[in-house]
Amino acid sequence: MDPVKLKSQILSILFVASNPVSIKEIQESLGVNEDEIKIVIEELVAANHSSGIILLAHNNKLQLASNPDNTQVVKKFLSLELRERLTDSALETLAIITYKQPVSKAEVENIRGVNSQYILRQLLIRGLIEKIPSSSDKRMQLYKTTLEFMQHLGIKSQNELPNFEELTKNITLTPQAPPEAKIEI
């Protein structure tokens, strides 16, 4: 495979991955041999050393990360970002996790009907949710709320939350027709 295209594809995979990706997973995704991947990885590690985004390679796993030289700037940015209110989408995702926990990313996305990776990442950064390994499949990560989340709500246990069935029993959802598309010429 063309090395430039291979670099591009590897970086794309790592960009969308929420966890470190093994060389074997990349190999299976791209259908190229391990030696080709390792050569490109070495080039990427060397080339990105002075970039804001670097490639971490450890124990045959890869992950994109911000350059440690930029730690102070990143911390300052994140502290400003964390002061912002949670979006409706983030609150919806947090409610799903709160009442369904522990819950997988796939379950959250199935309930919401949209990709939730960015929102889950934001909730993780804010310390409102955490990842735990699934008891049935150690490779799968589940999400649950944190003690910090409970402190924000002023509760000591999950049992103090309002009962979901009680809250929703009198709510009737009526399907709405999608808005008509307007085409302007």
PDB file of C-alpha atoms in Angstrom:
ATOM      1  CA  MET A   1       0.000   0.000   0.000  1.00  0.00           C
ATOM      2  CA  ASP A   2       1.098   3.568  -0.647  1.00  0.00           C
ATOM      3  CA  PRO A   3       2.857   4.729   2.582  1.00  0.00           C
ATOM      4  CA  VAL A   4       1.217   8.179   2.458  1.00  0.00           C
ATOM      5  CA  LYS A   5      -2.244   6.625   2.206  1.00  0.00           C
ATOM      6  CA  LEU A   6      -1.398   4.122   4.957  1.00  0.00           C
ATOM      7  CA  LYS A   7      -0.267   6.948   7.280  1.00  0.00           C
ATOM      8  CA  SER A   8      -3.478   8.811   6.583  1.00  0.00           C
ATOM      9  CA  GLN A   9      -5.636   5.763   7.298  1.00  0.00           C
ATOM     10  CA  ILE A  10      -3.802   4.890  10.525  1.00  0.00           C
ATOM     11  CA  LEU A  11      -4.124   8.468  11.791  1.00  0.00           C
ATOM     12  CA  SER A  12      -7.840   8.492  10.929  1.00  0.00           C
ATOM     13  CA  ILE A  13      -8.410   5.273  12.877  1.00  0.00           C
ATOM     14  CA  LEU A  14      -6.497   6.600  15.882  1.00  0.00           C
ATOM     15  CA  PHE A  15      -8.346   9.922  15.748  1.00  0.00           C
ATOM     16  CA  VAL A  16     -11.787   8.304  16.058  1.00  0.00           C
ATOM     17  CA  ALA A  17     -10.725   5.629  18.576  1.00  0.00           C
ATOM     18  CA  SER A  18     -11.643   6.314  22.184  1.00  0.00           C
ATOM     19  CA  ASN A  19      -9.039   3.861  23.516  1.00  0.00           C
ATOM     20  CA  PRO A  20      -5.542   2.766  22.474  1.00  0.00           C
ATOM     21  CA  VAL A  21      -5.632   0.637  19.311  1.00  0.00           C
ATOM     22  CA  SER A  22      -3.516  -2.481  18.878  1.00  0.00           C
ATOM     23  CA  ILE A  23      -1.359  -2.993  15.807  1.00  0.00           C
ATOM     24  CA  LYS A  24      -3.354  -6.185  15.198  1.00  0.00           C
ATOM     25  CA  GLU A  25      -6.619  -4.196  15.097  1.00  0.00           C
ATOM     26  CA  ILE A  26      -5.102  -1.779  12.581  1.00  0.00           C
ATOM     27  CA  GLN A  27      -3.793  -4.695  10.538  1.00  0.00           C
ATOM     28  CA  GLU A  28      -7.251  -6.311  10.489  1.00  0.00           C
ATOM     29  CA  SER A  29      -8.949  -3.019   9.588  1.00  0.00           C
ATOM     30  CA  LEU A  30      -6.599  -2.133   6.754  1.00  0.00           C
ATOM     31  CA  GLY A  31      -5.624  -5.558   5.445  1.00  0.00           C
ATOM     32  CA  VAL A  32      -1.890  -4.818   5.360  1.00  0.00           C
ATOM     33  CA  ASN A  33       0.978  -6.733   6.929  1.00  0.00           C
ATOM     34  CA  GLU A  34       2.395  -5.899  10.341  1.00  0.00           C
ATOM     35  CA  ASP A  35       5.826  -4.908   8.996  1.00  0.00           C
ATOM     36  CA  GLU A  36       4.313  -2.195   6.779  1.00  0.00           C
ATOM     37  CA  ILE A  37       2.360  -0.845   9.740  1.00  0.00           C
ATOM     38  CA  LYS A  38       5.403  -0.815  12.033  1.00  0.00           C
ATOM     39  CA  ILE A  39       7.491   1.094   9.462  1.00  0.00           C
ATOM     40  CA  VAL A  40       4.777   3.730   9.077  1.00  0.00           C
ATOM     41  CA  ILE A  41       4.322   3.965  12.854  1.00  0.00           C
ATOM     42  CA  GLU A  42       8.038   4.624  13.357  1.00  0.00           C
ATOM     43  CA  GLU A  43       7.843   7.388  10.746  1.00  0.00           C
ATOM     44  CA  LEU A  44       4.748   8.887  12.386  1.00  0.00           C
ATOM     45  CA  VAL A  45       6.309   8.845  15.856  1.00  0.00           C
ATOM     46  CA  ALA A  46       9.430  10.600  14.545  1.00  0.00           C
ATOM     47  CA  ALA A  47       7.541  13.091  12.370  1.00  0.00           C
ATOM     48  CA  ASN A  48       4.999  14.119  14.994  1.00  0.00           C
ATOM     49  CA  HIS A  49       7.525  14.688  17.784  1.00  0.00           C
ATOM     50  CA  SER A  50       7.382  18.469  17.347  1.00  0.00           C
ATOM     51  CA  SER A  51       3.669  18.601  16.502  1.00  0.00           C
ATOM     52  CA  GLY A  52       0.850  19.507  18.876  1.00  0.00           C
ATOM     53  CA  ILE A  53      -0.506  15.990  18.424  1.00  0.00           C
ATOM     54  CA  ILE A  54       1.850  13.075  18.960  1.00  0.00           C
ATOM     55  CA  LEU A  55       1.568   9.350  18.435  1.00  0.00           C
ATOM     56  CA  LEU A  56       2.125   7.249  21.537  1.00  0.00           C
ATOM     57  CA  ALA A  57       3.266   3.680  20.882  1.00  0.00           C
ATOM     58  CA  HIS A  58       3.485   1.313  23.852  1.00  0.00           C
ATOM     59  CA  ASN A  59       3.084  -2.484  24.152  1.00  0.00           C
ATOM     60  CA  ASN A  60       1.948  -2.775  20.514  1.00  0.00           C
ATOM     61  CA  LYS A  61      -0.848  -0.262  21.144  1.00  0.00           C
ATOM     62  CA  LEU A  62      -1.163   3.186  19.633  1.00  0.00           C
ATOM     63  CA  GLN A  63      -2.933   6.354  20.666  1.00  0.00           C
ATOM     64  CA  LEU A  64      -2.962  10.002  19.655  1.00  0.00           C
ATOM     65  CA  ALA A  65      -2.283  12.462  22.460  1.00  0.00           C
ATOM     66  CA  SER A  66      -1.462  16.107  22.938  1.00  0.00           C
ATOM     67  CA  ASN A  67       2.240  16.906  23.089  1.00  0.00           C
ATOM     68  CA  PRO A  68       3.455  17.010  26.726  1.00  0.00           C
ATOM     69  CA  ASP A  69       5.215  20.299  25.905  1.00  0.00           C
ATOM     70  CA  ASN A  70       1.744  21.848  25.653  1.00  0.00           C
ATOM     71  CA  THR A  71       0.407  20.557  28.979  1.00  0.00           C
ATOM     72  CA  GLN A  72      -0.086  23.973  30.586  1.00  0.00           C
ATOM     73  CA  VAL A  73      -1.932  25.404  27.586  1.00  0.00           C
ATOM     74  CA  VAL A  74      -4.170  22.332  27.340  1.00  0.00           C
ATOM     75  CA  LYS A  75      -4.961  22.446  31.082  1.00  0.00           C
ATOM     76  CA  LYS A  76      -5.893  26.124  30.840  1.00  0.00           C
ATOM     77  CA  PHE A  77      -8.132  25.473  27.834  1.00  0.00           C
ATOM     78  CA  LEU A  78      -9.852  22.530  29.540  1.00  0.00           C
ATOM     79  CA  SER A  79     -10.473  24.535  32.705  1.00  0.00           C
ATOM     80  CA  LEU A  80     -12.190  27.224  30.611  1.00  0.00           C
ATOM     81  CA  GLU A  81     -14.172  24.610  28.705  1.00  0.00           C
ATOM     82  CA  LEU A  82     -15.289  22.905  31.924  1.00  0.00           C
ATOM     83  CA  ARG A  83     -16.843  26.125  33.204  1.00  0.00           C
ATOM     84  CA  GLU A  84     -19.376  26.034  30.396  1.00  0.00           C
ATOM     85  CA  ARG A  85     -22.801  24.565  31.073  1.00  0.00           C
ATOM     86  CA  LEU A  86     -23.579  21.071  29.900  1.00  0.00           C
ATOM     87  CA  THR A  87     -25.412  20.957  26.569  1.00  0.00           C
ATOM     88  CA  ASP A  88     -28.842  19.362  26.269  1.00  0.00           C
ATOM     89  CA  SER A  89     -27.173  16.430  24.492  1.00  0.00           C
ATOM     90  CA  ALA A  90     -24.713  16.004  27.366  1.00  0.00           C
ATOM     91  CA  LEU A  91     -27.533  16.150  29.929  1.00  0.00           C
ATOM     92  CA  GLU A  92     -29.510  13.580  27.936  1.00  0.00           C
ATOM     93  CA  THR A  93     -26.474  11.278  27.785  1.00  0.00           C
ATOM     94  CA  LEU A  94     -25.793  11.757  31.493  1.00  0.00           C
ATOM     95  CA  ALA A  95     -29.421  10.897  32.323  1.00  0.00           C
ATOM     96  CA  ILE A  96     -29.202   7.702  30.251  1.00  0.00           C
ATOM     97  CA  ILE A  97     -26.008   6.659  32.035  1.00  0.00           C
ATOM     98  CA  THR A  98     -27.452   7.596  35.434  1.00  0.00           C
ATOM     99  CA  TYR A  99     -30.527   5.408  35.062  1.00  0.00           C
ATOM    100  CA  LYS A 100     -29.124   2.560  32.946  1.00  0.00           C
ATOM    101  CA  GLN A 101     -25.632   2.186  34.447  1.00  0.00           C
ATOM    102  CA  PRO A 102     -23.409   0.448  33.853  1.00  0.00           C
ATOM    103  CA  VAL A 103     -24.096   1.000  30.158  1.00  0.00           C
ATOM    104  CA  SER A 104     -22.064   0.558  26.976  1.00  0.00           C
ATOM    105  CA  LYS A 105     -21.405   3.255  24.390  1.00  0.00           C
ATOM    106  CA  ALA A 106     -23.478   1.231  21.909  1.00  0.00           C
ATOM    107  CA  GLU A 107     -26.460   1.196  24.292  1.00  0.00           C
ATOM    108  CA  VAL A 108     -26.210   4.959  24.850  1.00  0.00           C
ATOM    109  CA  GLU A 109     -26.046   5.556  21.096  1.00  0.00           C
ATOM    110  CA  ASN A 110     -28.954   3.178  20.474  1.00  0.00           C
ATOM    111  CA  ILE A 111     -31.138   5.098  22.933  1.00  0.00           C
ATOM    112  CA  ARG A 112     -30.058   8.524  21.647  1.00  0.00           C
ATOM    113  CA  GLY A 113     -29.993   7.518  17.995  1.00  0.00           C
ATOM    114  CA  VAL A 114     -26.749   9.395  17.295  1.00  0.00           C
ATOM    115  CA  ASN A 115     -22.992   9.023  17.768  1.00  0.00           C
ATOM    116  CA  SER A 116     -22.171   9.981  21.351  1.00  0.00           C
ATOM    117  CA  GLN A 117     -18.386   9.633  21.420  1.00  0.00           C
ATOM    118  CA  TYR A 118     -17.657  13.361  21.806  1.00  0.00           C
ATOM    119  CA  ILE A 119     -20.232  13.806  24.568  1.00  0.00           C
ATOM    120  CA  LEU A 120     -18.977  10.756  26.471  1.00  0.00           C
ATOM    121  CA  ARG A 121     -15.450  12.152  26.228  1.00  0.00           C
ATOM    122  CA  GLN A 122     -16.598  15.513  27.608  1.00  0.00           C
ATOM    123  CA  LEU A 123     -18.412  13.850  30.514  1.00  0.00           C
ATOM    124  CA  LEU A 124     -15.288  11.772  31.248  1.00  0.00           C
ATOM    125  CA  ILE A 125     -13.085  14.889  31.218  1.00  0.00           C
ATOM    126  CA  ARG A 126     -15.476  16.649  33.599  1.00  0.00           C
ATOM    127  CA  GLY A 127     -15.277  13.680  35.961  1.00  0.00           C
ATOM    128  CA  LEU A 128     -19.034  13.044  35.852  1.00  0.00           C
ATOM    129  CA  ILE A 129     -18.732   9.533  34.415  1.00  0.00           C
ATOM    130  CA  GLU A 130     -16.057   6.859  34.368  1.00  0.00           C
ATOM    131  CA  LYS A 131     -15.245   3.758  32.361  1.00  0.00           C
ATOM    132  CA  ILE A 132     -15.268   0.309  33.894  1.00  0.00           C
ATOM    133  CA  PRO A 133     -14.552  -3.049  32.231  1.00  0.00           C
ATOM    134  CA  SER A 134     -17.551  -5.228  31.436  1.00  0.00           C
ATOM    135  CA  SER A 135     -17.760  -8.356  33.582  1.00  0.00           C
ATOM    136  CA  SER A 136     -18.843 -10.402  30.551  1.00  0.00           C
ATOM    137  CA  ASP A 137     -16.289  -9.043  28.048  1.00  0.00           C
ATOM    138  CA  LYS A 138     -13.101  -7.493  29.449  1.00  0.00           C
ATOM    139  CA  ARG A 139     -12.453  -5.713  26.132  1.00  0.00           C
ATOM    140  CA  MET A 140     -15.730  -3.781  26.344  1.00  0.00           C
ATOM    141  CA  GLN A 141     -15.919  -0.612  28.399  1.00  0.00           C
ATOM    142  CA  LEU A 142     -19.050   0.408  30.280  1.00  0.00           C
ATOM    143  CA  TYR A 143     -19.915   3.848  31.609  1.00  0.00           C
ATOM    144  CA  LYS A 144     -21.199   4.745  35.041  1.00  0.00           C
ATOM    145  CA  THR A 145     -21.544   7.925  37.055  1.00  0.00           C
ATOM    146  CA  THR A 146     -18.862   8.966  39.535  1.00  0.00           C
ATOM    147  CA  LEU A 147     -18.896   9.989  43.178  1.00  0.00           C
ATOM    148  CA  GLU A 148     -18.187  13.523  41.967  1.00  0.00           C
ATOM    149  CA  PHE A 149     -21.441  13.407  39.973  1.00  0.00           C
ATOM    150  CA  MET A 150     -23.354  12.323  43.085  1.00  0.00           C
ATOM    151  CA  GLN A 151     -21.716  15.147  45.052  1.00  0.00           C
ATOM    152  CA  HIS A 152     -22.922  17.642  42.417  1.00  0.00           C
ATOM    153  CA  LEU A 153     -26.455  16.292  42.882  1.00  0.00           C
ATOM    154  CA  GLY A 154     -26.117  16.316  46.664  1.00  0.00           C
ATOM    155  CA  ILE A 155     -26.931  12.627  47.042  1.00  0.00           C
ATOM    156  CA  LYS A 156     -25.110   9.848  48.849  1.00  0.00           C
ATOM    157  CA  SER A 157     -26.365   6.883  46.833  1.00  0.00           C
ATOM    158  CA  GLN A 158     -28.088   5.940  43.607  1.00  0.00           C
ATOM    159  CA  ASN A 159     -31.214   5.063  45.626  1.00  0.00           C
ATOM    160  CA  GLU A 160     -31.797   8.747  46.362  1.00  0.00           C
ATOM    161  CA  LEU A 161     -32.446   9.511  42.688  1.00  0.00           C
ATOM    162  CA  PRO A 162     -36.065  10.014  41.657  1.00  0.00           C
ATOM    163  CA  ASN A 163     -37.665   6.801  40.422  1.00  0.00           C
ATOM    164  CA  PHE A 164     -37.481   6.773  36.618  1.00  0.00           C
ATOM    165  CA  GLU A 165     -40.786   4.923  36.134  1.00  0.00           C
ATOM    166  CA  GLU A 166     -42.594   7.347  38.476  1.00  0.00           C
ATOM    167  CA  LEU A 167     -41.138  10.338  36.659  1.00  0.00           C
ATOM    168  CA  THR A 168     -42.100   9.088  33.222  1.00  0.00           C
ATOM    169  CA  LYS A 169     -45.436   7.317  33.788  1.00  0.00           C
ATOM    170  CA  ASN A 170     -47.554  10.379  32.958  1.00  0.00           C
ATOM    171  CA  ILE A 171     -45.489  11.466  29.964  1.00  0.00           C
ATOM    172  CA  THR A 172     -47.036  10.776  26.584  1.00  0.00           C
ATOM    173  CA  LEU A 173     -44.902  11.207  23.523  1.00  0.00           C
ATOM    174  CA  THR A 174     -46.689  11.908  20.282  1.00  0.00           C
ATOM    175  CA  PRO A 175     -44.838  11.317  17.050  1.00  0.00           C
ATOM    176  CA  GLN A 176     -44.277  14.465  15.063  1.00  0.00           C
ATOM    177  CA  ALA A 177     -43.922  14.721  11.342  1.00  0.00           C
ATOM    178  CA  PRO A 178     -40.471  15.811  10.249  1.00  0.00           C
ATOM    179  CA  PRO A 179     -40.264  19.464   9.240  1.00  0.00           C
ATOM    180  CA  GLU A 180     -40.814  20.100   5.575  1.00  0.00           C
ATOM    181  CA  ALA A 181     -37.678  20.855   3.655  1.00  0.00           C
ATOM    182  CA  LYS A 182     -37.692  24.289   2.099  1.00  0.00           C
ATOM    183  CA  ILE A 183     -35.735  24.764  -1.049  1.00  0.00           C
ATOM    184  CA  GLU A 184     -34.915  28.300  -1.967  1.00  0.00           C
ATOM    185  CA  ILE A 185     -33.783  29.195  -5.429  1.00  0.00           C
TER     186      ILE A 185
END
